[in-house]
Amino acid sequence: MRRTLVIGLLVLAGCADETTPDGGGPRLTAISSQRLVIGQTVEFYGQQLLLEGEGVTRLRFTGVFEAHSGQQTDVDITLTPSFNGIIKEGEAEKVALLITRFGPYANPFTRGADVGTFRGQVTPILEDTEGLITQGAPMPLELYIGPSIAIEAFGPLESDCGAPALRAFPGLPYIMRVRVSGLAAVRFRYEISNVNGDNGVTVIEHAYDSPVADDTLGEPHTVGAPVIFNPIPADQQAYVVALRVFAFDAAGNQVETALPLGVHRPMEVVYLGGYDLAERYAAEPVTGCMPGSVSNVVSYSERTVEYRQQTVSVTVDRGWSHSENATVSIDSSEGIQTGTSQSQSLGGSNWEGQSLSESQNITYNQSESNNIDYSSSNGENWSWNVSEGESNADYESRMNSLYGEGSVSGTVEVSGEGSVPGFAKVSGSVGTTAGVRVGARTGDSEGVERTQSSSQGYGMSGSSNSDTSFGSSTNQGRSQSVGGTFALSSGSGNSYNDTTARSQATLWNISQGESISNDSSERFDKSESSTWSTSEGLSKSNVYTGNIPTNKSGMYYRQVSRYIRRAEVRSYDLCGLGSHVGELHFNEWVWAADLAIGDDCLNNQPVTNLPDPQCYLPPCGG
């Protein structure tokens, strides 16, 4: 029997530059292992591939997968690895491409748990930042998929994800269904950290009298239920748990899989770093025209100080509030508005499920049953409920009726709340538990140097085979921290002399994770003063001196530029898939000075060399 499977076929557009070089051009040269299990981390190596920031390299597998049963499947799938560094071996260099979890939850060639061999080729397809697509030379490949554990389902009790949840939430009972291949399993063992109020590792075992192909963890009215992740510490954005599954046959042989899993709040702020020039203002003369003379040395220092306020503006995306049925009432909130909000943090999509379908061939259900109810009265403080308005007490009572009286007491949490400053405070702070390492890269061999490497999610080593590693399905280690005090404003700056408007401002102390507008006037005044940047530092931190030649004239100019840090506000559904809620723009200011030299002060006044004013990231003009 033969079946055909076509997944994620990459169509090369007319603008593509298709090449099949002989010994040159983009090409793969090796794979880290030709024997894999489902979920294992694997690297591909090649030359003349795209580096980080240059675009994306996809891997197209074409050929036939033959299972041990003899069944053959035609294969044509495309996977998207991530750049994982440049490896130097003596004088030679090669680019490493990382697939953190091969599958990631099932055999990618059949979508099942089949054991067998893929025979065919893998071709690198490069798409640079300009959209130009180049097809590299194919590399012949024979890849054996050994006895494995496939994760068929993982998610909250009442979710309908269609695929294993990408992230987990604290306070909800979770169910996992696994299927084993290549082994007549009679016992399953689960090791999970940070569940059911225990900060260590909880071990749950299921034993059978005869071999079975699948097993379910966390099902109501079964041994070891429920599985509820612990609350997230107040000083962390999320934490990563270690989840291992083992299957044993009657003779004691085993297979295993490991999954580093992020536990998140339903809403969070993600700052990916970066400091973007948003606006450059017109240069202004700050001195009169000065004639030159022999040994004439002039220096610049501030006489009239310019003030600019560090502000933060918030845009909540209308599309998100409509699609998620979120209630947002923010008409009276200064600095918070609904509108069009775009970000590339989710791979250019407002819903993470779309990019995962394209890059990892995972299909998730996007339905109302997976939505979390969000609401806000002012756009700053948010509350959520994951069970259609049910209270924590009612939810706990219902879960006790399913799992047994007292089994979930004090561990479930169906609703919660938080503020945007609080989310921003803990951005980038992710805790790990025992057995989880940052980065899912495969190990380096002796004498090999790796440069320009990136941390890709989280990883775990195999317990029975230390050469086997398993990674997470998301790059969860990328967020960075945000700090400082900012005035919440819809504009890019406020007037320092407008004391009435200043006293009515809303202040966010991101370092403390709080809004301090209603605090004492003394604390407000102290915090408010820290939001103002002045040009005084221009003469204090830099020495601006220059010579004005004889028969020439000079004039000092000052120019102010506005930079922004852009952070994304994300929400998650029950399956852990992110949606773009909105953006935070943190405005900060810098100054520059220039000594302009001209012929004279009357007919040819000195013209500055500072660049012309320009708006790079609207809105501008504040």
PDB file of N, CA and C in Angstrom, residues 28 49-51 55-59 79-82 97 124-127:
ATOM      1  N   LEU A  28      23.818  22.240   1.355  1.00  0.00           N
ATOM      2  CA  LEU A  28      23.993  21.506   2.598  1.00  0.00           C
ATOM      3  C   LEU A  28      25.123  20.511   2.420  1.00  0.00           C
ATOM      4  N   LEU A  49      24.918  29.800   3.135  1.00  0.00           N
ATOM      5  CA  LEU A  49      23.533  29.926   3.584  1.00  0.00           C
ATOM      6  C   LEU A  49      23.351  31.272   4.264  1.00  0.00           C
ATOM      7  N   LEU A  50      22.112  31.676   4.469  1.00  0.00           N
ATOM      8  CA  LEU A  50      21.832  32.982   5.059  1.00  0.00           C
ATOM      9  C   LEU A  50      22.167  32.976   6.550  1.00  0.00           C
ATOM     10  N   LEU A  51      22.747  34.083   6.995  1.00  0.00           N
ATOM     11  CA  LEU A  51      23.052  34.257   8.409  1.00  0.00           C
ATOM     12  C   LEU A  51      21.885  34.954   9.090  1.00  0.00           C
ATOM     13  N   GLY A  55      17.720  36.867   6.359  1.00  0.00           N
ATOM     14  CA  GLY A  55      16.541  36.243   5.772  1.00  0.00           C
ATOM     15  C   GLY A  55      16.289  34.906   6.421  1.00  0.00           C
ATOM     16  N   VAL A  56      15.635  34.016   5.701  1.00  0.00           N
ATOM     17  CA  VAL A  56      15.279  32.711   6.247  1.00  0.00           C
ATOM     18  C   VAL A  56      15.678  31.625   5.254  1.00  0.00           C
ATOM     19  N   THR A  57      16.168  30.514   5.802  1.00  0.00           N
ATOM     20  CA  THR A  57      16.490  29.343   4.994  1.00  0.00           C
ATOM     21  C   THR A  57      15.515  28.228   5.328  1.00  0.00           C
ATOM     22  N   ARG A  58      14.838  27.698   4.322  1.00  0.00           N
ATOM     23  CA  ARG A  58      13.924  26.578   4.518  1.00  0.00           C
ATOM     24  C   ARG A  58      14.555  25.311   3.955  1.00  0.00           C
ATOM     25  N   LEU A  59      14.145  24.183   4.492  1.00  0.00           N
ATOM     26  CA  LEU A  59      14.644  22.892   4.038  1.00  0.00           C
ATOM     27  C   LEU A  59      13.493  22.090   3.445  1.00  0.00           C
ATOM     28  N   LEU A  79      10.411  22.401   6.030  1.00  0.00           N
ATOM     29  CA  LEU A  79      10.586  22.801   7.426  1.00  0.00           C
ATOM     30  C   LEU A  79      11.462  24.051   7.473  1.00  0.00           C
ATOM     31  N   THR A  80      11.275  24.846   8.504  1.00  0.00           N
ATOM     32  CA  THR A  80      12.040  26.084   8.642  1.00  0.00           C
ATOM     33  C   THR A  80      12.927  26.001   9.880  1.00  0.00           C
ATOM     34  N   PRO A  81      14.212  25.755   9.704  1.00  0.00           N
ATOM     35  CA  PRO A  81      15.123  25.756  10.859  1.00  0.00           C
ATOM     36  C   PRO A  81      15.511  27.182  11.222  1.00  0.00           C
ATOM     37  N   SER A  82      16.244  27.322  12.308  1.00  0.00           N
ATOM     38  CA  SER A  82      16.746  28.628  12.717  1.00  0.00           C
ATOM     39  C   SER A  82      18.265  28.649  12.623  1.00  0.00           C
ATOM     40  N   LEU A  97      22.262  25.141  10.966  1.00  0.00           N
ATOM     41  CA  LEU A  97      20.826  25.391  11.000  1.00  0.00           C
ATOM     42  C   LEU A  97      20.205  24.403  11.981  1.00  0.00           C
ATOM     43  N   PRO A 124      18.138  23.231   0.353  1.00  0.00           N
ATOM     44  CA  PRO A 124      17.985  24.531   1.022  1.00  0.00           C
ATOM     45  C   PRO A 124      17.353  25.542   0.081  1.00  0.00           C
ATOM     46  N   ILE A 125      16.375  26.261   0.576  1.00  0.00           N
ATOM     47  CA  ILE A 125      15.721  27.318  -0.197  1.00  0.00           C
ATOM     48  C   ILE A 125      15.848  28.608   0.599  1.00  0.00           C
ATOM     49  N   LEU A 126      16.551  29.563   0.047  1.00  0.00           N
ATOM     50  CA  LEU A 126      16.881  30.793   0.746  1.00  0.00           C
ATOM     51  C   LEU A 126      15.957  31.923   0.302  1.00  0.00           C
ATOM     52  N   GLU A 127      15.422  32.653   1.270  1.00  0.00           N
ATOM     53  CA  GLU A 127      14.638  33.855   0.982  1.00  0.00           C
ATOM     54  C   GLU A 127      15.226  35.005   1.779  1.00  0.00           C
TER      55      GLU A 127
END
